[in-house]
Coordinates of C-alpha atoms in Angstrom, one line a residue:
M1 CA 0.0 0.0 0.0
T2 CA 1.4 3.3 -1.0
S3 CA 0.3 6.8 -0.3
P4 CA 1.1 10.0 -2.2
E5 CA 3.5 11.0 0.6
T6 CA 5.6 7.8 0.4
S7 CA 5.6 7.2 -3.3
G8 CA 8.3 8.5 -5.6
T9 CA 11.7 9.7 -4.5
P10 CA 12.7 9.3 -0.9
H11 CA 12.8 12.4 1.3
L12 CA 15.7 13.4 3.5
V13 CA 15.0 13.7 7.2
G14 CA 17.1 16.4 9.0
P15 CA 19.2 19.2 7.6
P16 CA 20.2 19.2 3.9
L17 CA 23.4 17.3 3.1
A18 CA 25.2 20.5 2.2
V19 CA 25.0 21.7 5.8
R20 CA 26.5 18.6 7.3
E21 CA 30.2 18.4 8.0
P22 CA 32.0 15.4 6.7
A23 CA 33.6 12.9 9.1
V24 CA 37.3 13.7 9.4
L25 CA 40.0 11.2 10.5
S26 CA 41.3 11.7 14.0
G27 CA 38.7 14.4 14.7
G28 CA 41.0 17.1 13.2
Y29 CA 39.9 19.6 10.7
R30 CA 42.4 18.2 8.3
F31 CA 44.9 15.3 8.6
R32 CA 47.9 14.2 6.6
S33 CA 50.5 11.5 7.6
I34 CA 53.5 10.0 6.0
T35 CA 55.5 6.9 7.1
L36 CA 59.2 7.0 6.3
I37 CA 62.0 4.5 6.6
A38 CA 64.5 6.1 9.0
D39 CA 67.7 4.7 7.4
Y40 CA 67.0 5.9 3.9
P41 CA 69.2 8.9 3.0
D42 CA 66.4 11.0 1.6
T43 CA 64.1 10.6 4.6
P44 CA 64.8 14.1 6.1
A45 CA 64.3 15.7 2.7
A46 CA 61.0 13.8 2.2
A47 CA 59.8 14.9 5.6
R48 CA 60.6 18.6 4.9
H49 CA 59.1 18.4 1.4
T50 CA 55.9 16.9 2.8
A51 CA 55.6 19.6 5.5
R52 CA 56.0 22.4 2.9
L53 CA 53.5 20.7 0.5
V54 CA 50.9 20.1 3.1
L55 CA 51.0 23.6 4.5
G56 CA 50.8 25.1 1.0
E57 CA 47.7 23.0 0.2
W58 CA 46.1 24.0 3.5
G59 CA 46.7 27.7 3.0
L60 CA 49.3 27.9 5.8
A61 CA 52.4 28.7 3.6
G62 CA 53.4 31.5 6.0
L63 CA 54.2 28.9 8.6
A64 CA 56.1 26.7 6.2
D65 CA 59.7 27.8 7.2
D66 CA 59.2 27.3 10.9
V67 CA 57.2 24.0 10.5
E68 CA 59.7 22.6 8.0
L69 CA 62.6 23.4 10.4
C70 CA 60.8 21.8 13.3
V71 CA 60.0 18.7 11.2
S72 CA 63.6 18.5 10.1
E73 CA 64.8 18.6 13.7
L74 CA 62.3 16.1 15.1
V75 CA 62.9 13.6 12.2
G76 CA 66.6 14.1 12.6
N77 CA 66.4 13.2 16.3
A78 CA 64.3 10.1 15.4
I79 CA 66.9 9.0 12.8
H80 CA 69.9 9.6 15.0
H81 CA 68.7 8.6 18.4
A82 CA 65.8 6.2 18.2
A83 CA 66.4 2.5 18.5
P84 CA 63.3 0.3 18.3
D85 CA 62.0 -1.2 21.5
G86 CA 61.6 -4.6 19.9
R87 CA 57.9 -4.7 20.9
R88 CA 56.6 -3.4 17.5
V89 CA 56.4 -5.4 14.3
Q90 CA 58.9 -3.7 12.1
L91 CA 58.3 -3.0 8.4
A92 CA 60.8 -5.3 6.6
G93 CA 63.2 -5.0 9.6
E94 CA 63.5 -1.2 9.0
R95 CA 63.1 1.6 11.5
R96 CA 60.1 3.7 10.8
V97 CA 59.4 7.4 11.5
V98 CA 55.8 8.7 11.1
V99 CA 55.2 12.4 10.5
A100 CA 51.6 13.6 11.0
F101 CA 50.0 17.0 10.5
R102 CA 46.6 18.0 12.1
Y103 CA 45.0 21.3 11.2
W104 CA 42.3 22.4 13.6
P105 CA 40.6 25.8 13.2
R106 CA 43.0 27.5 15.6
S107 CA 46.1 25.3 15.7
L108 CA 48.4 23.2 13.6
F109 CA 49.8 20.1 15.3
V110 CA 52.9 18.3 14.1
E111 CA 53.7 14.8 15.4
V112 CA 56.8 12.8 14.8
S113 CA 56.7 9.2 16.0
D114 CA 59.4 6.6 16.3
E115 CA 59.8 3.1 17.7
D116 CA 62.0 4.0 20.7
S117 CA 60.2 4.7 24.0
T118 CA 63.2 6.5 25.5
P119 CA 62.1 10.1 26.4
P120 CA 63.6 12.8 24.3
T121 CA 66.5 14.9 25.8
L122 CA 65.0 18.3 26.5
P123 CA 67.3 21.3 26.6
A124 CA 69.0 21.8 29.9
G125 CA 68.5 25.1 31.7
D126 CA 72.1 25.3 32.9
P127 CA 73.6 28.8 33.0
V128 CA 76.1 29.6 30.3
D129 CA 79.0 32.1 30.4
P130 CA 78.8 33.8 27.0
S131 CA 82.1 35.7 27.4
P132 CA 84.6 35.2 24.5
G133 CA 86.9 32.3 25.0
S134 CA 84.7 30.6 27.6
E135 CA 84.2 26.9 27.2
D136 CA 80.7 27.4 28.5
A137 CA 79.8 29.6 25.5
L138 CA 79.1 26.4 23.5
L139 CA 75.7 24.8 23.8
A140 CA 75.4 21.4 25.4
E141 CA 75.6 18.4 23.1
G142 CA 72.1 17.3 23.7
G143 CA 68.8 19.1 23.3
R144 CA 69.8 21.7 20.7
G145 CA 67.2 20.5 18.2
L146 CA 64.4 20.4 20.7
F147 CA 65.5 23.9 21.8
I148 CA 64.9 25.1 18.3
V149 CA 61.5 23.4 18.1
Q150 CA 60.5 24.9 21.5
S151 CA 61.6 28.3 20.3
L152 CA 59.6 28.2 17.1
A153 CA 56.4 26.3 18.2
D154 CA 53.9 27.6 20.7
A155 CA 54.0 24.3 22.6
T156 CA 56.2 21.2 22.6
W157 CA 55.7 17.9 24.4
W158 CA 56.1 14.1 24.0
A159 CA 54.1 11.0 24.9
P160 CA 54.8 7.3 25.0
A161 CA 52.8 5.1 22.7
D162 CA 50.8 2.2 24.1
Q163 CA 52.6 -0.4 21.8
G164 CA 56.1 1.0 22.5
G165 CA 57.8 4.0 21.0
K166 CA 56.9 7.6 21.4
S167 CA 55.6 10.7 19.7
V168 CA 57.0 14.2 20.0
F169 CA 54.4 16.9 19.3
C170 CA 54.6 20.6 18.6
R171 CA 51.7 23.0 18.2
F172 CA 51.5 26.2 16.2
D173 CA 48.7 28.7 17.1
L174 CA 47.1 30.0 13.9
A175 CA 45.4 33.2 15.0
E176 CA 48.5 35.3 14.1
E177 CA 49.0 33.3 10.9
R178 CA 45.5 34.1 9.8
E179 CA 46.0 37.8 10.6
R180 CA 49.2 37.9 8.5
S181 CA 47.5 36.1 5.7
F182 CA 44.5 38.5 5.8
E183 CA 46.8 41.6 5.9
T184 CA 48.9 40.3 3.0
R185 CA 45.8 39.7 0.8
F186 CA 44.4 43.2 1.4
T187 CA 47.7 45.2 1.3
S188 CA 48.9 43.5 -1.8
G189 CA 45.6 44.1 -3.6
G190 CA 44.9 40.3 -3.9

């Protein structure tokens, strides 16, 4: 039995499809990830290239220099310092480094994961004598890369992974980037 209301094309219940937001992986506004083999000679270059490409696609090119340098430092740390825990299944016996980008409306998150659960060496807060000829004028051997990341990013932290390994994160707040982008468009006539 059909009635005039139920015959013909089906009717949508709820708001029109154009109003609905699509489901997004990891709950972020946008997400991109790349898995790299740590021992390949072009791994750092591939990570930097991916960072610049992703930020360009997302309209965040103004952050590309800072993010690219942070990615380079974090991937370099993973390559040089990370030894697999042995608890993860390794891809063809190779060490892996995963670089992920998450773009939320107000922040960009960068995550670099490796298979070593050893905490990263954060910069030491030891006093330094900057006078010429002083041996203390040199920075400590460990933590320089993370010092650069902490200087460029708005926040930096790390977390162990449940299956072994760890992730090092940095966050870039986007309010200033949006203002710079807005000003550039209207002062350049674009």
